[in-house]
PDB file of C-alpha atoms in Angstrom:
ATOM      1  CA  MET A  98     -89.625-178.362 -99.926  1.00  0.00           C
ATOM      2  CA  LYS A  99     -89.285-176.271 -96.635  1.00  0.00           C
ATOM      3  CA  GLU A 100     -85.614-175.331 -95.302  1.00  0.00           C
ATOM      4  CA  THR A 101     -84.654-175.871 -92.160  1.00  0.00           C
ATOM      5  CA  LYS A 102     -80.872-174.775 -92.411  1.00  0.00           C
ATOM      6  CA  GLY A 103     -80.602-171.553 -91.524  1.00  0.00           C
ATOM      7  CA  ARG A 104     -78.425-169.408 -94.451  1.00  0.00           C
ATOM      8  CA  ILE A 105     -76.146-165.925 -93.751  1.00  0.00           C
ATOM      9  CA  LEU A 106     -76.831-163.214 -96.453  1.00  0.00           C
ATOM     10  CA  VAL A 107     -75.284-160.506 -96.383  1.00  0.00           C
ATOM     11  CA  TYR A 108     -76.111-157.179 -97.916  1.00  0.00           C
ATOM     12  CA  THR A 109     -73.383-154.589 -99.163  1.00  0.00           C
ATOM     13  CA  GLY A 110     -71.721-152.326-101.181  1.00  0.00           C
ATOM     14  CA  ASP A 111     -71.955-148.249-101.895  1.00  0.00           C
ATOM     15  CA  GLY A 112     -75.292-148.498-103.017  1.00  0.00           C
ATOM     16  CA  LYS A 113     -78.887-147.685-101.123  1.00  0.00           C
ATOM     17  CA  GLY A 114     -81.010-150.362-100.728  1.00  0.00           C
ATOM     18  CA  LYS A 115     -79.296-152.783 -98.498  1.00  0.00           C
ATOM     19  CA  THR A 116     -81.137-151.957 -95.402  1.00  0.00           C
ATOM     20  CA  THR A 117     -84.799-152.185 -97.236  1.00  0.00           C
ATOM     21  CA  ALA A 118     -83.726-155.495 -98.796  1.00  0.00           C
ATOM     22  CA  ALA A 119     -83.175-157.263 -95.472  1.00  0.00           C
ATOM     23  CA  MET A 120     -86.502-155.656 -94.469  1.00  0.00           C
ATOM     24  CA  GLY A 121     -88.100-157.172 -97.450  1.00  0.00           C
ATOM     25  CA  LEU A 122     -86.936-160.409 -96.050  1.00  0.00           C
ATOM     26  CA  ALA A 123     -88.630-159.649 -92.585  1.00  0.00           C
ATOM     27  CA  VAL A 124     -91.734-158.573 -94.495  1.00  0.00           C
ATOM     28  CA  ARG A 125     -91.618-162.310 -96.302  1.00  0.00           C
ATOM     29  CA  ALA A 126     -90.417-163.885 -93.067  1.00  0.00           C
ATOM     30  CA  LEU A 127     -93.664-162.354 -91.098  1.00  0.00           C
ATOM     31  CA  GLY A 128     -95.990-163.652 -93.844  1.00  0.00           C
ATOM     32  CA  ARG A 129     -94.353-166.805 -93.181  1.00  0.00           C
ATOM     33  CA  ASP A 130     -95.257-167.162 -89.472  1.00  0.00           C
ATOM     34  CA  MET A 131     -91.719-166.866 -89.062  1.00  0.00           C
ATOM     35  CA  LYS A 132     -90.066-164.259 -85.521  1.00  0.00           C
ATOM     36  CA  VAL A 133     -88.242-162.322 -86.829  1.00  0.00           C
ATOM     37  CA  LEU A 134     -85.252-159.937 -85.032  1.00  0.00           C
ATOM     38  CA  ILE A 135     -84.459-156.793 -86.195  1.00  0.00           C
ATOM     39  CA  LEU A 136     -80.788-155.207 -84.425  1.00  0.00           C
ATOM     40  CA  GLN A 137     -80.266-151.702 -85.693  1.00  0.00           C
ATOM     41  CA  PHE A 138     -76.417-150.635 -84.636  1.00  0.00           C
ATOM     42  CA  ILE A 139     -75.496-147.832 -86.133  1.00  0.00           C
ATOM     43  CA  LYS A 140     -79.263-145.720 -85.889  1.00  0.00           C
ATOM     44  CA  SER A 141     -80.643-144.615 -82.584  1.00  0.00           C
ATOM     45  CA  PRO A 142     -82.885-145.286 -81.141  1.00  0.00           C
ATOM     46  CA  GLU A 143     -83.755-140.324 -80.299  1.00  0.00           C
ATOM     47  CA  ARG A 144     -85.377-141.353 -84.210  1.00  0.00           C
ATOM     48  CA  THR A 145     -88.056-142.735 -86.159  1.00  0.00           C
ATOM     49  CA  TYR A 146     -88.161-144.890 -89.004  1.00  0.00           C
ATOM     50  CA  GLY A 147     -90.696-146.089 -91.772  1.00  0.00           C
ATOM     51  CA  GLU A 148     -89.301-149.905 -91.545  1.00  0.00           C
ATOM     52  CA  GLN A 149     -90.096-149.563 -87.804  1.00  0.00           C
ATOM     53  CA  ILE A 150     -93.159-148.468 -87.635  1.00  0.00           C
ATOM     54  CA  ALA A 151     -94.607-151.181 -90.143  1.00  0.00           C
ATOM     55  CA  LEU A 152     -92.672-153.713 -89.648  1.00  0.00           C
ATOM     56  CA  GLU A 153     -93.633-153.316 -85.522  1.00  0.00           C
ATOM     57  CA  LYS A 154     -96.966-153.611 -86.561  1.00  0.00           C
ATOM     58  CA  LEU A 155     -96.422-156.762 -88.195  1.00  0.00           C
ATOM     59  CA  GLY A 156     -94.581-158.498 -85.558  1.00  0.00           C
ATOM     60  CA  ALA A 157     -90.924-158.117 -85.409  1.00  0.00           C
ATOM     61  CA  GLU A 158     -88.934-157.031 -82.663  1.00  0.00           C
ATOM     62  CA  MET A 159     -86.530-154.319 -83.316  1.00  0.00           C
ATOM     63  CA  HIS A 160     -84.483-152.477 -81.534  1.00  0.00           C
ATOM     64  CA  GLN A 161     -82.270-149.743 -82.427  1.00  0.00           C
ATOM     65  CA  LEU A 162     -79.120-149.329 -80.710  1.00  0.00           C
ATOM     66  CA  GLY A 163     -77.183-147.386 -81.663  1.00  0.00           C
ATOM     67  CA  ILE A 164     -75.802-143.293 -81.400  1.00  0.00           C
ATOM     68  CA  GLY A 165     -76.109-142.624 -85.487  1.00  0.00           C
ATOM     69  CA  PHE A 166     -73.135-141.830 -88.019  1.00  0.00           C
ATOM     70  CA  THR A 167     -69.957-142.297 -86.494  1.00  0.00           C
ATOM     71  CA  TRP A 168     -69.375-137.948 -87.026  1.00  0.00           C
ATOM     72  CA  THR A 169     -71.998-136.813 -84.924  1.00  0.00           C
ATOM     73  CA  LYS A 170     -70.556-138.236 -81.315  1.00  0.00           C
ATOM     74  CA  THR A 171     -67.600-139.287 -79.628  1.00  0.00           C
ATOM     75  CA  PRO A 172     -65.031-142.791 -80.126  1.00  0.00           C
ATOM     76  CA  GLU A 173     -65.849-143.330 -76.869  1.00  0.00           C
ATOM     77  CA  GLU A 174     -69.229-143.189 -77.408  1.00  0.00           C
ATOM     78  CA  HIS A 175     -69.394-145.054 -79.886  1.00  0.00           C
ATOM     79  CA  ARG A 176     -67.525-147.625 -78.253  1.00  0.00           C
ATOM     80  CA  ALA A 177     -70.365-147.939 -76.107  1.00  0.00           C
ATOM     81  CA  ALA A 178     -72.807-148.700 -77.304  1.00  0.00           C
ATOM     82  CA  LEU A 179     -71.334-151.307 -79.785  1.00  0.00           C
ATOM     83  CA  LYS A 180     -70.310-153.259 -76.916  1.00  0.00           C
ATOM     84  CA  LYS A 181     -73.585-152.914 -76.044  1.00  0.00           C
ATOM     85  CA  ALA A 182     -75.288-153.754 -79.242  1.00  0.00           C
ATOM     86  CA  TRP A 183     -72.985-156.306 -79.454  1.00  0.00           C
ATOM     87  CA  GLU A 184     -73.563-158.501 -75.781  1.00  0.00           C
ATOM     88  CA  LEU A 185     -77.177-157.883 -76.910  1.00  0.00           C
ATOM     89  CA  ALA A 186     -77.295-159.469 -80.728  1.00  0.00           C
ATOM     90  CA  LYS A 187     -75.078-162.690 -79.208  1.00  0.00           C
ATOM     91  CA  GLU A 188     -77.754-163.023 -76.423  1.00  0.00           C
ATOM     92  CA  LYS A 189     -80.392-163.182 -79.101  1.00  0.00           C
ATOM     93  CA  LEU A 190     -78.622-165.464 -81.612  1.00  0.00           C
ATOM     94  CA  GLN A 191     -78.066-168.326 -79.680  1.00  0.00           C
ATOM     95  CA  ASP A 192     -81.972-167.529 -78.868  1.00  0.00           C
ATOM     96  CA  PRO A 193     -83.616-170.461 -80.865  1.00  0.00           C
ATOM     97  CA  LYS A 194     -87.342-169.137 -80.877  1.00  0.00           C
ATOM     98  CA  TYR A 195     -85.970-166.750 -83.707  1.00  0.00           C
ATOM     99  CA  ASP A 196     -86.271-167.697 -86.719  1.00  0.00           C
ATOM    100  CA  LEU A 197     -84.583-164.337 -88.573  1.00  0.00           C
ATOM    101  CA  ILE A 198     -82.364-162.173 -86.840  1.00  0.00           C
ATOM    102  CA  ILE A 199     -81.409-159.122 -89.223  1.00  0.00           C
ATOM    103  CA  LEU A 200     -78.102-157.655 -88.265  1.00  0.00           C
ATOM    104  CA  ASP A 201     -78.599-153.802 -89.890  1.00  0.00           C
ATOM    105  CA  GLU A 202     -75.802-152.240 -90.799  1.00  0.00           C
ATOM    106  CA  ILE A 203     -72.600-154.174 -88.813  1.00  0.00           C
ATOM    107  CA  ASN A 204     -71.186-154.306 -91.576  1.00  0.00           C
ATOM    108  CA  ASN A 205     -70.235-150.556 -91.065  1.00  0.00           C
ATOM    109  CA  ALA A 206     -69.576-150.853 -87.227  1.00  0.00           C
ATOM    110  CA  LEU A 207     -66.942-154.000 -87.680  1.00  0.00           C
ATOM    111  CA  SER A 208     -65.039-151.306 -90.860  1.00  0.00           C
ATOM    112  CA  ILE A 209     -65.201-148.323 -88.587  1.00  0.00           C
ATOM    113  CA  THR A 210     -61.349-147.479 -88.753  1.00  0.00           C
ATOM    114  CA  SER A 211     -61.681-144.329 -87.082  1.00  0.00           C
ATOM    115  CA  PHE A 212     -61.050-145.449 -83.289  1.00  0.00           C
ATOM    116  CA  PRO A 213     -60.893-149.015 -82.212  1.00  0.00           C
ATOM    117  CA  ILE A 214     -63.509-151.492 -82.197  1.00  0.00           C
ATOM    118  CA  ASP A 215     -62.054-154.773 -82.410  1.00  0.00           C
ATOM    119  CA  ASP A 216     -62.487-154.993 -78.432  1.00  0.00           C
ATOM    120  CA  VAL A 217     -65.992-153.958 -78.319  1.00  0.00           C
ATOM    121  CA  LEU A 218     -67.733-155.665 -81.695  1.00  0.00           C
ATOM    122  CA  PRO A 219     -64.854-158.875 -82.699  1.00  0.00           C
ATOM    123  CA  LEU A 220     -64.748-159.619 -85.714  1.00  0.00           C
ATOM    124  CA  LYS A 221     -63.786-163.305 -84.205  1.00  0.00           C
ATOM    125  CA  ASP A 222     -66.325-162.921 -82.170  1.00  0.00           C
ATOM    126  CA  VAL A 223     -68.897-162.175 -84.405  1.00  0.00           C
ATOM    127  CA  MET A 224     -67.701-165.157 -86.873  1.00  0.00           C
ATOM    128  CA  ASP A 225     -67.613-167.423 -84.048  1.00  0.00           C
ATOM    129  CA  THR A 226     -70.948-167.140 -82.502  1.00  0.00           C
ATOM    130  CA  LEU A 227     -72.936-167.206 -86.130  1.00  0.00           C
ATOM    131  CA  LYS A 228     -70.930-169.919 -86.854  1.00  0.00           C
ATOM    132  CA  ASN A 229     -72.315-172.084 -83.287  1.00  0.00           C
ATOM    133  CA  ARG A 230     -76.280-170.039 -83.250  1.00  0.00           C
ATOM    134  CA  PRO A 231     -79.010-172.532 -83.441  1.00  0.00           C
ATOM    135  CA  SER A 232     -79.165-174.511 -86.418  1.00  0.00           C
ATOM    136  CA  HIS A 233     -82.367-173.277 -87.966  1.00  0.00           C
ATOM    137  CA  MET A 234     -81.360-169.990 -87.618  1.00  0.00           C
ATOM    138  CA  HIS A 235     -81.071-167.731 -90.879  1.00  0.00           C
ATOM    139  CA  VAL A 236     -78.819-163.945 -90.634  1.00  0.00           C
ATOM    140  CA  VAL A 237     -78.731-161.492 -92.561  1.00  0.00           C
ATOM    141  CA  LEU A 238     -75.464-158.348 -92.071  1.00  0.00           C
ATOM    142  CA  THR A 239     -76.616-155.496 -93.879  1.00  0.00           C
ATOM    143  CA  GLY A 240     -74.383-152.638 -94.436  1.00  0.00           C
ATOM    144  CA  ARG A 241     -71.236-151.034 -96.670  1.00  0.00           C
ATOM    145  CA  ASP A 242     -67.238-152.765 -96.845  1.00  0.00           C
ATOM    146  CA  ALA A 243     -68.445-156.454 -95.529  1.00  0.00           C
ATOM    147  CA  LYS A 244     -65.522-157.958 -94.084  1.00  0.00           C
ATOM    148  CA  ASP A 245     -63.845-160.683 -97.011  1.00  0.00           C
ATOM    149  CA  GLU A 246     -64.216-162.908 -93.975  1.00  0.00           C
ATOM    150  CA  ILE A 247     -67.520-162.014 -93.723  1.00  0.00           C
ATOM    151  CA  LYS A 248     -68.561-162.416 -97.507  1.00  0.00           C
ATOM    152  CA  GLU A 249     -66.484-165.818 -97.568  1.00  0.00           C
ATOM    153  CA  MET A 250     -68.376-167.612 -94.378  1.00  0.00           C
ATOM    154  CA  ALA A 251     -71.804-165.862 -95.851  1.00  0.00           C
ATOM    155  CA  ASP A 252     -74.170-168.292 -97.980  1.00  0.00           C
ATOM    156  CA  LEU A 253     -75.837-165.511-100.008  1.00  0.00           C
ATOM    157  CA  VAL A 254     -73.735-161.603-101.021  1.00  0.00           C
ATOM    158  CA  SER A 255     -75.296-158.856-102.473  1.00  0.00           C
ATOM    159  CA  VAL A 256     -73.673-155.780-103.619  1.00  0.00           C
ATOM    160  CA  VAL A 257     -75.705-153.030-104.276  1.00  0.00           C
ATOM    161  CA  GLN A 258     -73.927-150.090-106.380  1.00  0.00           C
ATOM    162  CA  VAL A 259     -75.327-147.421-107.441  1.00  0.00           C
ATOM    163  CA  GLU A 260     -75.128-146.147-110.938  1.00  0.00           C
ATOM    164  CA  LYS A 261     -77.213-142.842-109.871  1.00  0.00           C
ATOM    165  CA  HIS A 262     -78.427-140.991-107.226  1.00  0.00           C
ATOM    166  CA  TYR A 263     -80.294-137.344-106.366  1.00  0.00           C
ATOM    167  CA  TYR A 264     -78.014-136.674-103.352  1.00  0.00           C
ATOM    168  CA  ASP A 265     -75.302-136.129-106.374  1.00  0.00           C
ATOM    169  CA  GLU A 266     -77.938-133.420-106.849  1.00  0.00           C
ATOM    170  CA  GLY A 267     -77.805-131.954-103.351  1.00  0.00           C
ATOM    171  CA  VAL A 268     -81.366-133.499-102.993  1.00  0.00           C
ATOM    172  CA  ASP A 269     -81.516-133.949 -98.676  1.00  0.00           C
ATOM    173  CA  ALA A 270     -82.668-138.004 -97.675  1.00  0.00           C
ATOM    174  CA  ILE A 271     -86.239-138.315 -98.210  1.00  0.00           C
ATOM    175  CA  TYR A 272     -89.163-138.899 -95.676  1.00  0.00           C
ATOM    176  CA  GLY A 273     -91.259-141.804 -96.085  1.00  0.00           C
ATOM    177  CA  ILE A 274     -87.821-143.179 -98.566  1.00  0.00           C
ATOM    178  CA  GLU A 275     -84.910-142.984 -96.565  1.00  0.00           C
ATOM    179  CA  TYR A 276     -86.502-142.936 -93.314  1.00  0.00           C
TER     180      TYR A 276
END
């Protein structure tokens, strides 16, 4: 029987694979002719990513809304990008044409403590928007350090933990694997 109630899924934890899991879910949804939107809160449009290339070929709509990780730009630049990203996400989360929206690395953004973000990406507003989305819409939130409030409202929470990683041996990000 086809499920008609939209679900909230959270992929969090310190291990590699949170975004990868969400992208796999996007492929599955596209295979079922669902309308998929992916909004990446940290990744910058100045770079291209393997998942972006593939998923756009499959029909997903995808936007990189960030400016990179927090240590690469000023807090003011990040705040402006997060504000703009949240404004777009909030608009799209009200659009009933989407069946699945992935908010990639929004958990990372919500957990920033090195500069204030609550006025540009308010947790309460995120939660209210998720609660008031179209009833059929599934939403995935990825990224480390998911807020307890987000995990409590979610229908599914998967925690990805690292047991072993080649980064610990000094290996850089691998083309086609990390990006």
